[in-house]
Short mmCIF file of C-alpha atoms in Angstrom, two decimals:
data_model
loop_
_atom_site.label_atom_id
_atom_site.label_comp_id
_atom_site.label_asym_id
_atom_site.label_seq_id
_atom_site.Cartn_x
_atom_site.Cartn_y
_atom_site.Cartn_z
CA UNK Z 1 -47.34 130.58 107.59
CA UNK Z 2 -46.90 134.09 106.28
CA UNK Z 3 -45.60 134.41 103.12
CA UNK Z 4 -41.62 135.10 102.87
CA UNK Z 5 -41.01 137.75 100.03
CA UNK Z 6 -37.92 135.46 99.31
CA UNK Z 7 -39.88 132.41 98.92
CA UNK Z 8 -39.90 130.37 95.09
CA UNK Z 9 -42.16 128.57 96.25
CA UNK Z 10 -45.52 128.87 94.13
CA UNK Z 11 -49.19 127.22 94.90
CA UNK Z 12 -50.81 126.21 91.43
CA UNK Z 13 -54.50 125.34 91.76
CA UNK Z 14 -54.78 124.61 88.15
CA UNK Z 15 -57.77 121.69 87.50
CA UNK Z 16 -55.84 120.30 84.60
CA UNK Z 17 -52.72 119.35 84.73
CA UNK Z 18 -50.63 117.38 83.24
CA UNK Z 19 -51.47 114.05 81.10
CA UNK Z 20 -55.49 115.08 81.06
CA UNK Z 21 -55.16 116.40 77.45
CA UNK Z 22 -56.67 119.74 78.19
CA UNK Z 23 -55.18 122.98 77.14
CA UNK Z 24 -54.80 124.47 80.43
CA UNK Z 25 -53.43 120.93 81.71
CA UNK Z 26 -50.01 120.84 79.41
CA UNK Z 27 -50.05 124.78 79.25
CA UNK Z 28 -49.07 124.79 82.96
CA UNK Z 29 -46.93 121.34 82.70
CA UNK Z 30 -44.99 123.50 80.42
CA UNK Z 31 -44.36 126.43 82.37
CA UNK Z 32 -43.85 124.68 85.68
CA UNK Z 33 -41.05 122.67 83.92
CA UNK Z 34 -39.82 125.63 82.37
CA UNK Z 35 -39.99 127.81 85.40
CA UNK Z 36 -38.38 125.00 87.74
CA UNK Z 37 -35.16 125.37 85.79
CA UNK Z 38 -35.32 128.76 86.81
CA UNK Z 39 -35.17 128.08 90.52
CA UNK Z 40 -39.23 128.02 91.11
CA UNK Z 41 -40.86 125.52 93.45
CA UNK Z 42 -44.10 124.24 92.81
CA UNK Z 43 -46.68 122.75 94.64
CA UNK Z 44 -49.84 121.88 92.52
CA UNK Z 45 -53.59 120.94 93.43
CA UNK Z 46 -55.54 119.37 90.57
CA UNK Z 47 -58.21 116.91 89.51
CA UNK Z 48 -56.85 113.20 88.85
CA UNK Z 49 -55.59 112.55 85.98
CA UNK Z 50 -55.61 108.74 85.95
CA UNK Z 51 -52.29 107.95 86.69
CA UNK Z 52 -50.34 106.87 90.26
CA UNK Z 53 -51.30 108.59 92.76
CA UNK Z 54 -48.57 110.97 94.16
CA UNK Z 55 -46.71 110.19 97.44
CA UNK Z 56 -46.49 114.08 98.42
CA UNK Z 57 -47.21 114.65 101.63
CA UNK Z 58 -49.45 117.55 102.78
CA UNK Z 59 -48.65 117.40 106.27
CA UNK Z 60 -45.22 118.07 106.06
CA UNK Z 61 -42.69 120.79 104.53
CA UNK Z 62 -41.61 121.11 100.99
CA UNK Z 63 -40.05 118.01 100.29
CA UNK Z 64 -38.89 118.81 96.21
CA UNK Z 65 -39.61 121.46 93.46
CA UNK Z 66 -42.57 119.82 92.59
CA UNK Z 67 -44.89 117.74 94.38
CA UNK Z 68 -48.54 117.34 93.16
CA UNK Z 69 -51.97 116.85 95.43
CA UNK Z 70 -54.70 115.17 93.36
CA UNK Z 71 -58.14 116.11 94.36
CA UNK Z 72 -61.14 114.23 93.52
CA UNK Z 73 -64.26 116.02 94.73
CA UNK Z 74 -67.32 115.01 94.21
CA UNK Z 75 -71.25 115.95 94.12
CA UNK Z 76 -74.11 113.69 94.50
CA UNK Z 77 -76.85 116.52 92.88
CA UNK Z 78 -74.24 117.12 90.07
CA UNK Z 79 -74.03 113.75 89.32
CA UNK Z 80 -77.69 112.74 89.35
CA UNK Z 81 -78.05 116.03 86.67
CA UNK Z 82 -75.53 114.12 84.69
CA UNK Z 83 -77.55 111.10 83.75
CA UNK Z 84 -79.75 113.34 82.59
CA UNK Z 85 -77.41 114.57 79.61
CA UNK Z 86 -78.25 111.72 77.18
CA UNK Z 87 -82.32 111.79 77.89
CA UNK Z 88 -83.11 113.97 74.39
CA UNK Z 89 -81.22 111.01 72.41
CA UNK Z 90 -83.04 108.73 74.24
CA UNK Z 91 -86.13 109.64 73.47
CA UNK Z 92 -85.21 110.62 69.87
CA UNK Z 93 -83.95 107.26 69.39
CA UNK Z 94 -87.33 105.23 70.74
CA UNK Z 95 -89.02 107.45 68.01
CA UNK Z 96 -86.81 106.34 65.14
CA UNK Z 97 -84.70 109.99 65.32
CA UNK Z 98 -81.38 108.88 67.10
CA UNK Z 99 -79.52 111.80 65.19
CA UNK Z 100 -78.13 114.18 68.13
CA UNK Z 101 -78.47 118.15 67.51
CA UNK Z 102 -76.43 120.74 67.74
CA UNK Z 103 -76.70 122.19 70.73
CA UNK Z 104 -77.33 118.69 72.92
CA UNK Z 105 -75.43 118.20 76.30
CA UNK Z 106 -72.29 116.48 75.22
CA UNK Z 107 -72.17 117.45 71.57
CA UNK Z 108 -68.85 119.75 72.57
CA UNK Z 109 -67.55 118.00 75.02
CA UNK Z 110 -65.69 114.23 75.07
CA UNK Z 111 -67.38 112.96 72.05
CA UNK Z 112 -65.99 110.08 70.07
CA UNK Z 113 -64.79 110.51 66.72
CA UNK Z 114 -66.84 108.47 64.19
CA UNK Z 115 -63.96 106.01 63.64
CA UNK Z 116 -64.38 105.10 67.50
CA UNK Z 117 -67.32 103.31 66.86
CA UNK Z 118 -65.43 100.96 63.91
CA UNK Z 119 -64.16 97.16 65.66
CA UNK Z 120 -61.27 97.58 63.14
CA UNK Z 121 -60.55 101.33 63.84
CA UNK Z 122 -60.64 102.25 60.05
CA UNK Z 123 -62.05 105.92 59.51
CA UNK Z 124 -65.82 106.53 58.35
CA UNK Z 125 -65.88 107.42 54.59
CA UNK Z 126 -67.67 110.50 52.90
CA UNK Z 127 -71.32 109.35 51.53
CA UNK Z 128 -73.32 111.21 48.82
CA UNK Z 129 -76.23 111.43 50.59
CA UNK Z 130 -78.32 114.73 49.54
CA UNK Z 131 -77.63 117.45 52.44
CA UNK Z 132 -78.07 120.74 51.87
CA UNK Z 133 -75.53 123.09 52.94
CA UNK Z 134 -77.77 125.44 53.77
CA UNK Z 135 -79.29 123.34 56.36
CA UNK Z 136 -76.60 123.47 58.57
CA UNK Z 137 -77.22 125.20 62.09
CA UNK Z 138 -74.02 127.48 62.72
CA UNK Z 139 -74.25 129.16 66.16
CA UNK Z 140 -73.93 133.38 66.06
CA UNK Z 141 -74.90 135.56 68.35
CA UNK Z 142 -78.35 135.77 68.30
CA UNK Z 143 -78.70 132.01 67.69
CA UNK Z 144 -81.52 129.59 69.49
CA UNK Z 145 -81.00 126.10 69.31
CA UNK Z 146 -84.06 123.84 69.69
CA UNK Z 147 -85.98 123.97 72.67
CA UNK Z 148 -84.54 120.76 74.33
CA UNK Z 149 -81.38 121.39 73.69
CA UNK Z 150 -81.17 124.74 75.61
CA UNK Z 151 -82.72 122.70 78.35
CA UNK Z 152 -80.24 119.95 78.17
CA UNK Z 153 -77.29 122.68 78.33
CA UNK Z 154 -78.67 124.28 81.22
CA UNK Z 155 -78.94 120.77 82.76
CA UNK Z 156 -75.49 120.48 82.32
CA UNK Z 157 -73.83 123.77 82.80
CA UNK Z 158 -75.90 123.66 86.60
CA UNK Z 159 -74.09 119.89 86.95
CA UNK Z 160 -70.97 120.91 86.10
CA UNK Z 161 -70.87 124.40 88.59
CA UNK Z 162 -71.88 122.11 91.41
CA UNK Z 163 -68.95 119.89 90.69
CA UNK Z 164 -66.90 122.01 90.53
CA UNK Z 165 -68.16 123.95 93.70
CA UNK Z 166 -67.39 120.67 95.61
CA UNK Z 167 -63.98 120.24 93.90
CA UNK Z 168 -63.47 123.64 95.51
CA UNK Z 169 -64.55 123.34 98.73
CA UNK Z 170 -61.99 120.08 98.72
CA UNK Z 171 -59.14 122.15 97.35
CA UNK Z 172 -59.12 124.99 98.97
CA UNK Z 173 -59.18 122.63 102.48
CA UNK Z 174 -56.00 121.20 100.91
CA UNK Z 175 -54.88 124.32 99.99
CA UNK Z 176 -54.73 125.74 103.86
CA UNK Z 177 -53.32 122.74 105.30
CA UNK Z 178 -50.46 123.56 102.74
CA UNK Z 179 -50.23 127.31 103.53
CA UNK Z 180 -50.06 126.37 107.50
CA UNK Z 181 -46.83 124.29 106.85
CA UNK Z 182 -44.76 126.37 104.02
CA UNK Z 183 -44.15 129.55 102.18
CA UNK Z 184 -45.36 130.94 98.98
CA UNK Z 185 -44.34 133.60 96.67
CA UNK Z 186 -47.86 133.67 95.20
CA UNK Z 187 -50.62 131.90 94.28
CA UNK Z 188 -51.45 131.05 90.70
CA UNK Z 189 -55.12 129.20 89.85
CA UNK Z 190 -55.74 128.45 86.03
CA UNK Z 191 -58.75 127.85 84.92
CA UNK Z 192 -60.90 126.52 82.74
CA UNK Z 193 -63.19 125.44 84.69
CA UNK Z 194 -63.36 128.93 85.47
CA UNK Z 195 -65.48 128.45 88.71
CA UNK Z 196 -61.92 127.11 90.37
CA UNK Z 197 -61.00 130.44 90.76
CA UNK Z 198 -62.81 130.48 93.57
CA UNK Z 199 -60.72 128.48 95.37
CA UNK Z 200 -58.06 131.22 94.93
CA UNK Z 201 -60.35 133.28 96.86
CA UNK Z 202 -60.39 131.69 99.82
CA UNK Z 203 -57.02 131.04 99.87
CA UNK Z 204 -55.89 134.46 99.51
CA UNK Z 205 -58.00 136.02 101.94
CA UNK Z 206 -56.13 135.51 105.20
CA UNK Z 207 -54.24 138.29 106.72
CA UNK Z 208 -50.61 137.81 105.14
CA UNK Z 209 -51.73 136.04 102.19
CA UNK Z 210 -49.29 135.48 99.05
CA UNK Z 211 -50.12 137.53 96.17
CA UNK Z 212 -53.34 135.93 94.03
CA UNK Z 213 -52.51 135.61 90.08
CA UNK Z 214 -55.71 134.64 88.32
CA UNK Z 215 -54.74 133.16 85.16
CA UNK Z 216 -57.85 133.56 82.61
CA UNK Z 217 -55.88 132.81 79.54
CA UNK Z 218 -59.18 131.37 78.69
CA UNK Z 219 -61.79 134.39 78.16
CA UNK Z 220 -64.30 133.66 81.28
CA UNK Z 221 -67.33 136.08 80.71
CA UNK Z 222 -66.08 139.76 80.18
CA UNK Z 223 -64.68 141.08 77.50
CA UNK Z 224 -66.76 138.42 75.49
CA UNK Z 225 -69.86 141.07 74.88
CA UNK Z 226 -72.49 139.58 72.04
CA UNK Z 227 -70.67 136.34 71.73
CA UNK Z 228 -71.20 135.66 75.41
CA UNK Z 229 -74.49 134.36 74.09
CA UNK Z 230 -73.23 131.14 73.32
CA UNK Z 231 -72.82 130.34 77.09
CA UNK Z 232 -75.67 128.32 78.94
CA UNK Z 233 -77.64 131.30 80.71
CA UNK Z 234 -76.63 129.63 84.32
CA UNK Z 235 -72.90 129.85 83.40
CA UNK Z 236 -73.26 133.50 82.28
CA UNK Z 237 -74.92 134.73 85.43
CA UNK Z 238 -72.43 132.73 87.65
CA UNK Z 239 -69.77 133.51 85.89
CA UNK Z 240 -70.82 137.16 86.20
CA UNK Z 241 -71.07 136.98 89.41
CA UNK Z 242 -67.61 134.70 90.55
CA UNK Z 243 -65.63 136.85 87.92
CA UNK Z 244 -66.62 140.08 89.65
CA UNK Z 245 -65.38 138.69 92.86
CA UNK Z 246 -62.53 137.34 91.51
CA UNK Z 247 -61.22 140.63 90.14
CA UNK Z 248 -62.22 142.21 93.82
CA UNK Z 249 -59.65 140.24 95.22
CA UNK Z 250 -57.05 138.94 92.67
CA UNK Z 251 -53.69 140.67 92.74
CA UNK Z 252 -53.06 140.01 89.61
CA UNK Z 253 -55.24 139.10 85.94
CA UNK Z 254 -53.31 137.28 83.15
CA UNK Z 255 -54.14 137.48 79.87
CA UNK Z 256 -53.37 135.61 76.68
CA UNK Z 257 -53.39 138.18 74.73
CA UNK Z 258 -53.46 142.28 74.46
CA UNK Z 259 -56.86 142.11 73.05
CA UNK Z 260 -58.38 140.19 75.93
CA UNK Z 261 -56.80 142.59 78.16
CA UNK Z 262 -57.98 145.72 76.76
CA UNK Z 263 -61.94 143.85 77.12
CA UNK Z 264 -61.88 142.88 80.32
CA UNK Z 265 -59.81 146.05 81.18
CA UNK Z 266 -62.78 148.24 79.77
CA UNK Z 267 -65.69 146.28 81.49
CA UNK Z 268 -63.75 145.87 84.81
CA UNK Z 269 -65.43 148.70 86.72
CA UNK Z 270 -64.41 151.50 88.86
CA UNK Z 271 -63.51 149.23 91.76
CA UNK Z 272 -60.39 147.86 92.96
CA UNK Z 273 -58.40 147.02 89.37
CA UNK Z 274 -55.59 144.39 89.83
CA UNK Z 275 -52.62 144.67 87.40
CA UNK Z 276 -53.07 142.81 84.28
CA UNK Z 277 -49.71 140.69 82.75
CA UNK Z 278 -50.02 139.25 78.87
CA UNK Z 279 -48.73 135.87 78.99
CA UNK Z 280 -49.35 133.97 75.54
CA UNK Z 281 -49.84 130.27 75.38
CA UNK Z 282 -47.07 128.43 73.22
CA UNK Z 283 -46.19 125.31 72.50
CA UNK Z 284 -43.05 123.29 73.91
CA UNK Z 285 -39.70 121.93 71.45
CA UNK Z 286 -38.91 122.98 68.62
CA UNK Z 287 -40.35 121.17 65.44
CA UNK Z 288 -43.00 118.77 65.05
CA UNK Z 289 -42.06 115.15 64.36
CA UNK Z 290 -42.66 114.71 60.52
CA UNK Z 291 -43.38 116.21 57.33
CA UNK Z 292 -46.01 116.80 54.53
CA UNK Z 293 -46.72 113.32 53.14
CA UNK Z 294 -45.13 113.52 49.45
CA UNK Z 295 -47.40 110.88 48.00
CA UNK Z 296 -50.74 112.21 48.97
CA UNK Z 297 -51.92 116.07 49.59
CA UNK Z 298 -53.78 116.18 52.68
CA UNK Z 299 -56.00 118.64 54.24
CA UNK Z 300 -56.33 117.85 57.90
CA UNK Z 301 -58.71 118.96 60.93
CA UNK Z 302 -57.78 118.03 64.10
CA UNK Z 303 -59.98 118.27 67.42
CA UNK Z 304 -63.90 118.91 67.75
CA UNK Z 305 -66.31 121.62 65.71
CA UNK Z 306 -67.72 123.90 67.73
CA UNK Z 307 -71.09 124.89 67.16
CA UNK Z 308 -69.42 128.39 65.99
CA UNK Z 309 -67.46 126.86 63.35
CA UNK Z 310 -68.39 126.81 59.84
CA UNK Z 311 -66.93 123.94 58.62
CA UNK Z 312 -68.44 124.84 55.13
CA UNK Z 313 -65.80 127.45 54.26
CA UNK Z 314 -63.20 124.62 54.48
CA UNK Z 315 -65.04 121.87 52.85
CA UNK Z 316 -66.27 124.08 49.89
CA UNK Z 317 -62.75 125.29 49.32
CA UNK Z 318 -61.45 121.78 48.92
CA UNK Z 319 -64.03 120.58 46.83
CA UNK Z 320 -63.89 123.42 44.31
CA UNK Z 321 -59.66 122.54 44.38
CA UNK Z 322 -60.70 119.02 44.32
CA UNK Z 323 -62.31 119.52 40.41
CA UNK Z 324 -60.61 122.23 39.39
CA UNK Z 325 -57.81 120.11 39.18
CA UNK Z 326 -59.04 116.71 39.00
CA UNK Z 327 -57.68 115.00 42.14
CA UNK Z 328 -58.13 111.51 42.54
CA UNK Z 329 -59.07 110.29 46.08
CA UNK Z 330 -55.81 108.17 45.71
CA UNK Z 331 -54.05 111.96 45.70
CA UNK Z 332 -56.31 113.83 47.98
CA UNK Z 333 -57.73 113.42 51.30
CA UNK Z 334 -59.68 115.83 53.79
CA UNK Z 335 -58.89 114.28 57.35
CA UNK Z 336 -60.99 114.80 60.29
CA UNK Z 337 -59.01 113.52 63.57
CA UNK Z 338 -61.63 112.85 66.44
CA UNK Z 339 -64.13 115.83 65.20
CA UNK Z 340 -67.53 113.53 65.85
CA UNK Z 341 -69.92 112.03 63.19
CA UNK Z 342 -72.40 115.22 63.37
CA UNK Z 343 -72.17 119.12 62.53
CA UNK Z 344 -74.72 121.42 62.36
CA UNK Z 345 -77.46 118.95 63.12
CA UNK Z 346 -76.37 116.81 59.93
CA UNK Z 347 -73.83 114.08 59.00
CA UNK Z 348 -70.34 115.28 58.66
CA UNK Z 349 -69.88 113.02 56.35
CA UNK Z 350 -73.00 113.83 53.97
CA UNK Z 351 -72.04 117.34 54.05
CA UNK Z 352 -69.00 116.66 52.43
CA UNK Z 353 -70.44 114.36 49.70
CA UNK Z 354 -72.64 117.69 48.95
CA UNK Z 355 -69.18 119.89 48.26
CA UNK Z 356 -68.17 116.94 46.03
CA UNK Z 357 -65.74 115.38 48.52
CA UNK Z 358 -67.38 111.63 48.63
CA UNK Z 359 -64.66 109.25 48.77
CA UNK Z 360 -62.10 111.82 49.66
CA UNK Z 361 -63.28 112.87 53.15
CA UNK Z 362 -62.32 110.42 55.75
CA UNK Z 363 -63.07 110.75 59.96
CA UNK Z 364 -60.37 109.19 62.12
CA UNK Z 365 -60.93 107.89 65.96
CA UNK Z 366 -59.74 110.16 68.71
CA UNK Z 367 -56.22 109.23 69.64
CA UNK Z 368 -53.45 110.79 71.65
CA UNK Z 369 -51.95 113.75 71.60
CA UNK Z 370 -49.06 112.66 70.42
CA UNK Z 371 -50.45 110.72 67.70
CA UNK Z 372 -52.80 113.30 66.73
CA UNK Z 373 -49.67 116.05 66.48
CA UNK Z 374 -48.10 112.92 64.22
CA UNK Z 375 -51.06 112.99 61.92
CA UNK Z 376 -51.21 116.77 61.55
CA UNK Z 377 -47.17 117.05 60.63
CA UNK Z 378 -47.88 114.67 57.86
CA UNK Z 379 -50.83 117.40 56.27
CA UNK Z 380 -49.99 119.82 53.29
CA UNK Z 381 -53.35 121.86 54.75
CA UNK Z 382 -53.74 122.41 58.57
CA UNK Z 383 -57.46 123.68 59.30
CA UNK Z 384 -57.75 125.75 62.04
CA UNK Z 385 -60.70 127.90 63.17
CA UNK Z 386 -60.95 131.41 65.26
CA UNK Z 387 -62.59 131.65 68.20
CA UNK Z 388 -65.92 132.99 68.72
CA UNK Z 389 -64.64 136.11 70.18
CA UNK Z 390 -61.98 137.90 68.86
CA UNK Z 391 -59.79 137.86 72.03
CA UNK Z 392 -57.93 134.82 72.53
CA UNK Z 393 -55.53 132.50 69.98
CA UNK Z 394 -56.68 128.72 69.47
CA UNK Z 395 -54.52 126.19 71.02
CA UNK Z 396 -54.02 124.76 67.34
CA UNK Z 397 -52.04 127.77 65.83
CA UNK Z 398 -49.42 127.14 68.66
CA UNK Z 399 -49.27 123.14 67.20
CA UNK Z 400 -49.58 124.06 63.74
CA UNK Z 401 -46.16 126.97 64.28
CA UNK Z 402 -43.94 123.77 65.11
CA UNK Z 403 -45.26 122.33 61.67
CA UNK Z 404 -44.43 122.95 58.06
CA UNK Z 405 -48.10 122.13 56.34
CA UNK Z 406 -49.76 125.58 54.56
CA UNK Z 407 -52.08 126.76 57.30
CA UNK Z 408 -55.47 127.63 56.89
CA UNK Z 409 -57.10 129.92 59.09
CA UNK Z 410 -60.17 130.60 59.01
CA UNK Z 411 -62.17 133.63 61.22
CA UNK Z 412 -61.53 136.87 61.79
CA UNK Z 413 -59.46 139.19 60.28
CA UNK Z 414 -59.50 141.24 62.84
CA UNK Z 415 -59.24 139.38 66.27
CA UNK Z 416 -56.20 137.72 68.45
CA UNK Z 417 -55.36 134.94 65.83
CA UNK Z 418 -54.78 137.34 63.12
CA UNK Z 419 -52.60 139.21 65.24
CA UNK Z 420 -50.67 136.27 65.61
CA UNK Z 421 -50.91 134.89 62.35
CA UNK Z 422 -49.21 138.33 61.34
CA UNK Z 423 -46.21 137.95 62.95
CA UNK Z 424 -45.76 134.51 61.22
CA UNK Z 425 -47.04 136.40 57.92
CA UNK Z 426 -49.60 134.48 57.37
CA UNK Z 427 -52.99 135.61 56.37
CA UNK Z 428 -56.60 134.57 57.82
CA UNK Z 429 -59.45 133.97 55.65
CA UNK Z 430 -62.87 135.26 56.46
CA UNK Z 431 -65.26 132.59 56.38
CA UNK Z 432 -67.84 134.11 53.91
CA UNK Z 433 -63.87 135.24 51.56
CA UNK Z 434 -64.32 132.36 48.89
CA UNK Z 435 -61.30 133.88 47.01
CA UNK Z 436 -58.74 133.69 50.17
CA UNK Z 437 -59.24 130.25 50.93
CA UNK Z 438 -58.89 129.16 47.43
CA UNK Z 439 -55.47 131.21 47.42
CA UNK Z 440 -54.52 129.60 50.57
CA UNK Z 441 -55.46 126.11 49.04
CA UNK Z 442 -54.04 126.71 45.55
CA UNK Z 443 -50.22 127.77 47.44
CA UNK Z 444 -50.33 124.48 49.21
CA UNK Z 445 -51.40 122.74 46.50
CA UNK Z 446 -48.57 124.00 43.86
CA UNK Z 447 -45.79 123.60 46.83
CA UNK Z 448 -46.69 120.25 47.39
CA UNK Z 449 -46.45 118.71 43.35
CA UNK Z 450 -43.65 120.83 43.12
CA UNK Z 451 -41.78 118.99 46.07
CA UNK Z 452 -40.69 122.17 47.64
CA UNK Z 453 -39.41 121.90 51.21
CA UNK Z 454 -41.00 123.92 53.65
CA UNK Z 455 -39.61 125.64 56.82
CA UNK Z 456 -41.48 125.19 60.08
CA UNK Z 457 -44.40 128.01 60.28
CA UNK Z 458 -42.43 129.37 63.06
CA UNK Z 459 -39.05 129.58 62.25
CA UNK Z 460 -37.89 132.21 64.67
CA UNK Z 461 -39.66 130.87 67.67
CA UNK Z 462 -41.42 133.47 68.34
CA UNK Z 463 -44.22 131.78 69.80
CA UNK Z 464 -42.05 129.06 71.77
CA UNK Z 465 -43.45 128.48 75.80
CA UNK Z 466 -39.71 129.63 76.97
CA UNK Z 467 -40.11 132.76 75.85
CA UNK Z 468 -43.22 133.18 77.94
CA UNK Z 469 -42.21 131.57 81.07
CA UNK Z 470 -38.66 133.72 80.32
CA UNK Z 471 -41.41 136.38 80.85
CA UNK Z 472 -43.49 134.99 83.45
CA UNK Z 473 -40.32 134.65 85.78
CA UNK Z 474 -39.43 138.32 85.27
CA UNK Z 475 -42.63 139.44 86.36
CA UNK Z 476 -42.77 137.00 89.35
CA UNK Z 477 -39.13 138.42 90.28
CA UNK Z 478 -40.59 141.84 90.52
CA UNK Z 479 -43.57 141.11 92.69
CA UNK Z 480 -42.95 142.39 95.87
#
């Protein structure tokens, strides 16, 4: 059908969604929740996310304001590279050196936290086993990982893009047999992975087509300049490629933040430009359920380390606040929720035994969502680090603005999260700024003995999800 200008009525390709855990999955849960109590009608294609199958019918007209299509896909190639992944372990481990590096397939992707591994789920403890600090591999741009392991990544990124390619092919058929039978205002695809945009593609290019939003709320490959480095080389060239086809024929780019636009915005070319729309990520309610545990201060890091990350800003700031003021590990913990046993191409655990944290420093199993936002509401300290790239806001500051534990951020001071943190006046601590992170520490240590009571780190709502989908659903009003 051709699309009816009156139509509320919106097509979401959007790979996550849902109950999958990913950002981009509850992002859009959010906003099509929000949005529906606006009047909007959605109908969704996605990957499966494990539960009941659906009982929407494609065949047939719009039968509620939101009716889901889960689709599979599947590629045989893709999935013969992917036993591949584990083959530098492998071998490492018949030769006595089972420790993974830290750029192996997997390593930042759905690892286990080192708790997993425990029969009675307790969390690893810190060791004081001699690492040097120094030792640790942090990625910048410029940075080559071992042989093998750029190997192993480009085994996987080429796996993954032909996985997706057949999840696209299957979506997009979806997608027409939809179009044939109703009307849409627009269509919206969300990605990560980013190659699903390509789905929006073919969707959009028949004569009459609704209007093609391409959310990239996640930085694809412009705007990302020297940092784009830490891509696998076969994701940066077809990314390259698919993004400069995707801005050819999207209607619309949205951003997550001003910064992001203004990149891509520079690098687009002097081609067809579609309008660009700032839509920020949030978070959903109001306040986290919980509060800073009175009886013990804890510093808490939720989520995996990225090779990016230096970790050692955070530990060395708690072990210096550790003997400054002679904190028993009865008082003090450092709490790492899911992060993996390894960082850097050492022992997580060893490197904090070698800032003086043994016995303090503690790695929980992955767990839910839900319990992992649980476990961060009880924290006095919630760790959070920047991006790579200065253009986009980390999913945690969103969590951490419904919370009322000191926040420690940790990157650049002059990128999308300090923007952010600004508004919440909060500062962000360079990683090599010794002095800031021991303020930051030292403020959350003194509120917590004192007993003060903190408001949430948000206490205007500034960064709520209704106030973007309020936004969201003005914009899609004045689409023609």
């Amino acid at each position: 059908m051709s699309p009816a200008s009156g139509s509320r009525r919106i097509l979401l390709v959007s790979y996550h969604f849902g109950e999958d855990g990913a950002t981009g999955g509850f992002r859009w849960s959010g906003l099509v929740e929000l949005l529906g109590r606006k009047g909007w009608e959605f109908d969704v294609i996605c990957a499966p996310t494990g539960g009941p199958p659906p009982d929407a019918d494609p065949r047939t007209p719009a039968g509620g304001p939101l009716q889901v299509f889960p689709v599979p896909g599947a590629s045989r190639v893709g999935a013969g590279l992917r036993s591949l992944e584990g083959l530098p372990r492998r071998i490492r481990g018949a030769t006595g050196h089972a420790r993974p590096g830290p750029g192996d397939a997997g390593a930042a992707g759905d690892a286990k936290g080192a708790g997993d591994a425990k029969a009675d789920g307790e969390a690893a403890q810190a060791t004081a086993r001699a690492v040097d600090p120094a030792s640790v591999s942090v990625w910048h741009p410029g940075h080559r990982p071992p042989l093998h392991s750029r190997i192993m990544r480009e085994i996987e990124a080429c796996a993954e893009a032909l996985e997706i390619r057949a999840w696209v092919e299957e979506a997009a058929r979806l997608g027409e047999g939809l179009m044939a039978r109703r009307d849409y205002r627009a269509i919206v695809v969300s990605s990560p992975p980013h190659g699903t945009q390509m789905a929006g593609l073919r969707l959009s290019r028949g004569a009459g087509a609704p209007p093609l939003l391409a959310d990239l709320r996640d930085p694809w490959v412009l705007g990302l300049g020297r940092f784009a480095g830490i891509l696998p080389a076969v994701t940066r060239a077809l990314g390259r490629r698919q993004e400069e086809r995707m801005i050819a024929g999207a209607d619309v780019l949205i951003h997550n933040t001003d910064r992001h636009r203004v990149a891509v915005a520079a690098e687009m070319g002097r081609g067809r430009r579609p309008a660009q729309w700032v839509i920020r990520n949030g978070y959903d309610g109001d306040e986290a359920p919980g509060v800073p545990d009175p009886e013990v201060f804890r510093m808490v890091f939720a989520g995996w380390l990225h090779p990016f990350m230096d970790v050692r800003a955070f530990l060395r700031g708690a072990g210096a606040l550790v003997r400054r003021h002679g904190l028993s590990p009865d008082a003090c913990r450092v709490q790492f929720v899911g992060t993996g046993e390894e960082f850097g191409g050492v022992s997580l655990l060893e490197l904090a035994g070698a800032f003086g944290l043994e016995g303090y420093t503690e790695l929980l199993p992955r767990v839910s969502r839900e319990a992992a936002l649980s476990i961060q509401a009880r924290a006095s300290v919630l760790v959070a680090f920047d991006c790579l790239h200065p253009l986009c806001i980390p999913m945690k500051f969103f969590d951490y603005a419904t919370m009322r534990g000191h926040l420690l951020l940790i990157g650049n001071r002059d990128g999308a999260m300090a923007d952010a943190a600004a508004r919440l006046d909060n500062p962000v601590c360079p990683v090599d700024d010794e002095g800031a992170v021991d303020q930051v520490l030292e403020g959350a240590l003194d509120a917590w003995r004192s007993g003060r009571s903190r408001a949430v780190n948000d206490p205007r709502g500034l960064f709520r999800r209704s106030v973007q989908a309020d936004l969201l659903h003005q914009r899609l009003e004045e689409m023609p």
